[in-house]
CSV table of C-alpha atoms and ligand atoms in Angstrom, one decimal:
chain,number,residue,atom,x,y,z
A,24,UNK,CA,-46.0,172.1,118.5
A,25,UNK,CA,-47.9,173.5,115.9
A,26,UNK,CA,-48.0,172.2,112.4
A,27,UNK,CA,-48.6,174.5,109.3
A,28,UNK,CA,-49.1,172.6,105.8
A,29,UNK,CA,-48.4,174.7,103.0
A,30,UNK,CA,-50.7,171.8,100.7
A,31,UNK,CA,-52.9,172.2,97.5
A,32,UNK,CA,-55.0,169.1,99.6
A,33,UNK,CA,-55.9,170.5,103.2
A,34,UNK,CA,-58.8,168.5,103.2
A,35,UNK,CA,-56.6,165.3,104.0
A,36,UNK,CA,-54.0,166.5,106.2
A,37,UNK,CA,-57.2,167.5,108.3
A,38,UNK,CA,-59.0,164.7,108.5
A,39,UNK,CA,-56.5,162.7,108.7
A,40,UNK,CA,-55.1,164.3,111.6
A,41,UNK,CA,-58.0,164.4,113.2
A,42,UNK,CA,-58.8,160.8,114.2
A,43,UNK,CA,-57.4,159.0,116.9
A,44,UNK,CA,-54.8,160.2,119.2
A,45,UNK,CA,-53.8,163.5,117.3
A,46,UNK,CA,-57.2,164.4,116.8
A,47,UNK,CA,-57.2,163.6,120.9
A,48,UNK,CA,-54.4,165.5,121.1
A,49,UNK,CA,-55.4,168.4,119.0
A,50,UNK,CA,-58.7,168.8,121.1
A,51,UNK,CA,-56.0,168.9,123.6
A,52,UNK,CA,-54.2,171.6,123.1
A,53,UNK,CA,-50.5,169.8,122.8
A,54,UNK,CA,-50.4,169.8,119.1
A,55,UNK,CA,-52.3,172.9,116.8
A,56,UNK,CA,-52.7,171.4,112.8
A,57,UNK,CA,-52.3,174.9,110.2
A,58,UNK,CA,-53.1,173.3,106.9
A,59,UNK,CA,-53.0,176.0,104.7
A,60,UNK,CA,-53.8,175.8,100.8
A,61,UNK,CA,-52.0,176.6,98.3
A,62,UNK,CA,-54.6,177.0,95.4
A,63,UNK,CA,-55.2,180.5,97.6
A,64,UNK,CA,-52.5,182.3,97.0
A,65,UNK,CA,-52.3,181.4,92.8
A,66,UNK,CA,-53.6,184.9,92.2
A,67,UNK,CA,-55.6,184.3,89.1
A,68,UNK,CA,-59.3,183.4,88.8
A,69,UNK,CA,-59.3,179.9,87.5
A,70,UNK,CA,-56.6,179.0,90.8
A,71,UNK,CA,-54.1,177.8,88.5
A,72,UNK,CA,-51.0,176.7,90.6
A,73,UNK,CA,-48.9,174.8,88.0
A,74,UNK,CA,-47.2,175.5,84.4
A,75,UNK,CA,-45.3,173.2,81.7
A,76,UNK,CA,-41.7,172.7,82.7
A,77,UNK,CA,-38.9,174.9,80.9
A,78,UNK,CA,-37.1,172.9,78.8
A,79,UNK,CA,-40.0,170.3,77.9
A,80,UNK,CA,-40.5,166.9,79.5
A,81,UNK,CA,-43.7,165.2,80.9
A,82,UNK,CA,-45.7,166.8,83.8
A,83,UNK,CA,-46.5,170.0,85.7
A,84,UNK,CA,-44.4,172.0,88.0
A,85,UNK,CA,-45.9,174.0,91.1
A,86,UNK,CA,-44.8,177.3,90.4
A,87,UNK,CA,-43.1,179.3,92.6
A,88,UNK,CA,-44.8,183.1,93.5
A,89,UNK,CA,-48.2,180.8,94.9
A,90,UNK,CA,-45.9,178.5,97.8
A,91,UNK,CA,-43.8,181.8,98.1
A,92,UNK,CA,-47.3,183.5,99.0
A,93,UNK,CA,-48.8,180.9,100.8
A,94,UNK,CA,-45.5,180.8,103.0
A,95,UNK,CA,-45.4,184.5,104.2
A,96,UNK,CA,-48.9,184.1,105.2
A,97,UNK,CA,-47.6,181.7,107.7
A,98,UNK,CA,-45.1,183.0,108.1
A,99,UNK,CA,-47.6,186.2,109.3
A,100,UNK,CA,-49.7,183.8,111.4
A,101,UNK,CA,-46.9,182.5,113.5
A,102,UNK,CA,-44.8,186.1,114.1
A,103,UNK,CA,-48.6,187.8,114.8
A,104,UNK,CA,-48.7,185.0,117.5
A,105,UNK,CA,-45.8,185.8,119.1
A,106,UNK,CA,-46.1,189.2,119.2
A,107,UNK,CA,-44.4,190.8,122.4
A,108,UNK,CA,-43.6,187.2,123.6
A,109,UNK,CA,-40.2,185.5,123.9
A,110,UNK,CA,-41.1,183.0,121.4
A,111,UNK,CA,-40.4,186.3,118.5
A,112,UNK,CA,-36.7,186.2,118.9
A,113,UNK,CA,-36.3,182.2,118.0
A,114,UNK,CA,-34.6,181.5,115.1
A,115,UNK,CA,-36.5,181.4,111.8
A,116,UNK,CA,-38.4,178.6,112.1
A,117,UNK,CA,-37.7,175.2,109.9
A,118,UNK,CA,-39.2,175.1,106.7
A,119,UNK,CA,-39.6,171.1,105.5
A,120,UNK,CA,-39.8,169.8,101.6
A,121,UNK,CA,-41.3,166.3,101.4
A,122,UNK,CA,-38.9,165.0,98.7
A,123,UNK,CA,-37.9,161.1,97.5
A,124,UNK,CA,-34.5,162.9,97.6
A,125,UNK,CA,-34.4,164.6,101.1
A,126,UNK,CA,-32.7,162.8,104.0
A,127,UNK,CA,-34.6,159.4,105.1
A,128,UNK,CA,-37.3,160.5,108.2
A,129,UNK,CA,-36.2,158.0,111.0
A,130,UNK,CA,-36.9,157.7,115.0
A,131,UNK,CA,-33.9,159.9,115.4
A,132,UNK,CA,-35.4,162.8,113.3
A,133,UNK,CA,-38.9,162.3,115.0
A,134,UNK,CA,-36.7,163.3,118.4
A,135,UNK,CA,-35.1,166.5,117.0
A,136,UNK,CA,-38.4,167.8,115.6
A,137,UNK,CA,-40.1,167.0,118.7
A,138,UNK,CA,-38.2,170.1,120.3
A,139,UNK,CA,-39.5,172.5,118.0
A,140,UNK,CA,-42.0,175.1,118.8
A,141,UNK,CA,-43.3,175.3,115.1
A,142,UNK,CA,-42.9,173.8,111.8
A,143,UNK,CA,-43.4,174.2,108.2
A,144,UNK,CA,-44.0,171.1,105.8
A,145,UNK,CA,-44.7,172.0,102.1
A,146,UNK,CA,-46.4,169.2,100.1
A,147,UNK,CA,-45.5,169.1,96.2
A,148,UNK,CA,-47.5,167.7,94.1
A,149,UNK,CA,-47.6,166.7,90.0
A,150,UNK,CA,-43.8,166.6,88.8
A,151,UNK,CA,-42.6,168.4,91.7
A,152,UNK,CA,-42.0,172.3,92.9
A,153,UNK,CA,-40.2,175.5,91.2
A,154,UNK,CA,-36.5,174.7,92.3
A,155,UNK,CA,-36.3,178.3,92.9
A,156,UNK,CA,-39.0,178.9,95.5
A,157,UNK,CA,-37.5,176.2,97.2
A,158,UNK,CA,-34.0,177.3,97.3
A,159,UNK,CA,-36.0,180.3,98.6
A,160,UNK,CA,-37.2,179.2,101.6
A,161,UNK,CA,-36.9,175.1,102.5
A,162,UNK,CA,-34.6,174.3,105.5
A,163,UNK,CA,-35.1,170.6,105.8
A,164,UNK,CA,-34.9,167.9,103.2
A,165,UNK,CA,-37.0,164.5,103.5
A,166,UNK,CA,-38.3,161.5,102.5
A,167,UNK,CA,-40.2,158.8,103.8
A,168,UNK,CA,-38.6,156.4,101.3
A,169,UNK,CA,-36.8,155.4,98.2
A,170,UNK,CA,-40.4,155.3,96.3
A,171,UNK,CA,-42.0,158.2,94.6
A,172,UNK,CA,-45.5,159.0,96.1
A,173,UNK,CA,-47.9,161.7,93.7
A,174,UNK,CA,-47.7,164.3,96.8
A,175,UNK,CA,-46.5,165.3,99.5
A,176,UNK,CA,-49.6,164.5,101.8
A,177,UNK,CA,-48.9,161.6,103.3
A,178,UNK,CA,-45.3,162.0,104.3
A,179,UNK,CA,-46.2,164.8,105.9
A,180,UNK,CA,-48.7,163.2,107.8
A,181,UNK,CA,-46.4,160.1,108.2
A,182,UNK,CA,-43.9,162.6,109.9
A,183,UNK,CA,-46.4,164.7,111.5
A,184,UNK,CA,-47.9,161.4,113.5
A,185,UNK,CA,-44.5,160.3,114.6
A,186,UNK,CA,-43.7,163.6,115.9
A,187,UNK,CA,-46.9,164.1,117.8
A,188,UNK,CA,-45.8,160.8,120.1
A,189,UNK,CA,-42.8,162.6,121.0
A,190,UNK,CA,-44.9,165.1,122.2
A,191,UNK,CA,-45.4,165.6,126.4
A,192,UNK,CA,-48.7,164.6,126.9
A,193,UNK,CA,-50.3,163.4,123.9
A,194,UNK,CA,-49.4,159.6,124.9
A,195,UNK,CA,-51.1,158.7,127.8
A,196,UNK,CA,-48.6,156.8,128.8
A,197,UNK,CA,-45.0,158.5,128.2
A,198,UNK,CA,-42.6,155.4,129.0
A,199,UNK,CA,-44.8,154.0,125.7
A,200,UNK,CA,-42.4,155.9,124.0
A,201,UNK,CA,-39.5,155.6,125.6
A,202,UNK,CA,-40.0,151.4,125.7
A,203,UNK,CA,-40.9,151.6,121.7
A,204,UNK,CA,-38.8,150.1,118.9
A,205,UNK,CA,-35.9,152.3,117.4
A,206,UNK,CA,-35.9,154.2,120.6
A,207,UNK,CA,-32.4,152.4,121.7
A,208,UNK,CA,-31.4,151.1,119.1
A,209,UNK,CA,-33.7,147.5,119.7
A,210,UNK,CA,-36.9,146.9,118.5
A,211,UNK,CA,-39.5,146.3,121.2
A,212,UNK,CA,-40.1,143.3,122.7
A,213,UNK,CA,-43.7,141.3,121.5
A,214,UNK,CA,-47.0,142.3,122.9
A,215,UNK,CA,-49.9,140.4,124.5
A,216,UNK,CA,-53.3,140.8,126.1
A,217,UNK,CA,-56.3,138.9,127.4
A,218,UNK,CA,-57.2,136.1,127.3
A,219,UNK,CA,-54.3,133.9,128.7
A,220,UNK,CA,-54.8,131.3,126.3
A,221,UNK,CA,-56.3,131.6,122.7
A,222,UNK,CA,-56.6,128.8,120.3
A,223,UNK,CA,-53.3,126.5,121.4
A,224,UNK,CA,-50.9,129.1,122.1
A,225,UNK,CA,-50.7,131.0,125.5
A,226,UNK,CA,-48.7,134.1,127.1
A,227,UNK,CA,-45.1,133.7,128.1
A,228,UNK,CA,-45.8,132.6,132.0
A,229,UNK,CA,-43.4,135.4,133.1
A,230,UNK,CA,-46.0,137.7,132.2
A,231,UNK,CA,-48.2,136.7,135.0
A,232,UNK,CA,-45.6,136.1,137.3
A,233,UNK,CA,-45.9,139.7,138.9
A,234,UNK,CA,-42.1,140.0,139.0
A,235,UNK,CA,-40.8,143.3,137.9
A,236,UNK,CA,-36.7,142.4,137.7
A,237,UNK,CA,-37.4,139.0,135.8
A,238,UNK,CA,-39.8,140.7,133.4
A,239,UNK,CA,-37.5,143.8,132.3
A,240,UNK,CA,-34.9,140.7,131.6
A,241,UNK,CA,-37.6,139.5,129.8
A,242,UNK,CA,-38.1,142.7,127.9
A,243,UNK,CA,-35.0,142.9,127.2
A,244,UNK,CA,-33.7,139.3,125.7
A,245,UNK,CA,-36.8,139.8,123.4
A,246,UNK,CA,-35.7,142.8,121.9
A,247,UNK,CA,-32.6,141.4,121.1
A,248,UNK,CA,-34.0,138.4,120.0
A,249,UNK,CA,-36.3,140.1,117.7
A,250,UNK,CA,-33.6,142.9,116.5
A,251,UNK,CA,-31.4,140.1,115.4
A,252,UNK,CA,-34.5,138.2,113.8
A,253,UNK,CA,-35.8,141.2,111.7
A,254,UNK,CA,-33.4,144.3,112.2
A,255,UNK,CA,-29.9,142.8,112.8
A,256,UNK,CA,-28.5,145.9,110.8
A,257,UNK,CA,-29.7,147.8,113.9
A,258,UNK,CA,-27.1,145.8,116.6
A,259,UNK,CA,-24.3,147.8,114.7
A,260,UNK,CA,-25.2,151.1,117.2
A,261,UNK,CA,-26.7,149.1,119.9
A,262,UNK,CA,-25.5,149.6,123.4
A,263,UNK,CA,-25.0,145.1,124.4
A,264,UNK,CA,-23.7,143.5,127.0
A,265,UNK,CA,-21.2,140.6,126.1
A,266,UNK,CA,-24.1,137.9,127.0
A,267,UNK,CA,-26.3,139.8,124.5
A,268,UNK,CA,-24.3,140.7,121.8
A,269,UNK,CA,-23.4,136.0,121.8
A,270,UNK,CA,-27.1,135.8,122.2
A,271,UNK,CA,-27.7,138.0,119.1
A,272,UNK,CA,-25.1,136.5,117.2
A,273,UNK,CA,-26.2,133.1,117.8
A,274,UNK,CA,-29.4,134.0,116.2
A,275,UNK,CA,-28.2,136.0,112.9
A,276,UNK,CA,-25.6,133.0,112.5
A,277,UNK,CA,-28.6,130.1,112.2
A,278,UNK,CA,-30.6,132.7,110.0
B,16,LIG,N1,-40.3,164.5,89.6
B,16,LIG,C1,-40.3,164.4,91.6
B,16,LIG,C2,-38.6,163.4,91.6
B,16,LIG,O1,-38.4,162.6,90.5
B,16,LIG,O2,-37.9,163.3,92.6
B,16,LIG,C3,-40.8,163.8,92.0
B,16,LIG,C4,-42.3,164.2,92.5
B,16,LIG,S1,-43.7,163.4,93.1
B,16,LIG,C5,-44.5,163.1,91.7
B,16,LIG,C6,-45.0,164.4,93.6
B,16,LIG,C7,-44.6,165.1,95.2
B,16,LIG,O3,-44.5,164.2,96.1
B,16,LIG,C8,-43.1,165.4,95.8
B,16,LIG,O4,-43.4,167.3,94.7
B,16,LIG,C9,-42.9,165.3,97.2
B,16,LIG,O5,-43.5,166.6,98.0
B,16,LIG,C10,-44.1,164.2,97.2
B,16,LIG,N2,-43.2,163.1,97.4
B,16,LIG,C11,-43.2,162.1,96.4
B,16,LIG,N3,-42.6,160.8,96.4
B,16,LIG,C12,-42.2,160.9,98.1
B,16,LIG,C13,-41.1,160.4,99.3
B,16,LIG,N4,-40.8,158.9,98.9
B,16,LIG,N5,-41.3,161.4,100.4
B,16,LIG,C14,-41.6,162.5,100.4
B,16,LIG,N6,-42.4,163.2,99.7
B,16,LIG,C15,-42.1,162.4,98.5
């Protein structure tokens, strides 16, 4: 998986992605991060990439040409890398514009993006970006939630983190991504680690039993209980047995 990020703040992207699990995944070659500074394509000495909005109004708008030139530069890099390979015949790379106006990001969308070879993210700043370049290059519009941030860098990082975890090899234990919250419309069961007794609380005895069948049943039941308590809306699309449905309903009716 190769992430390309068009941004005014490449340091933010490189620093955050260079840490922890994503940092190790970069070193091991499972993912790559190519943060490209839009300002390098300003086309003027001052490096100015924004201007006043036509029609007036508050704030500044990022200009079309630097964004477009940055995009062409990244396309050139991808093309050069793929020269003479079968990859070169693939359809154009998806360009994701991070915007509060987009479709809300989800685990399902993360899984869809994890199948891509390359993704280009476009991070806006100020009041946004000249609509004409957005129309010209963007294929996907994605929001990370119904609130407005100062720039698209944090949303891009959120997306890259979630997508990276689904790229084979990135997590040491590939089972963990499959059992996690949202992977099957249910939230994950609660987790415990040593010591067995902490203050006046003990680890549920079933976790010490070594009985795999009982453990699997407990995990499943806890997932249903937790989802009913925390996110009952998710149960609408969950595949539950009659017994599980009754358990969930009894919890929801007592909330
Ligand atoms: N004027 C824009 C509007 O009302 O839709 C908001 C611009 S915002 C201040 C600047 C940039 O931050 C946007 O271009 C976008 O890239 C990013 N951004 C802000 N909130 C976001 C969110 N919830 N999800 C994704 N990107 C966001």
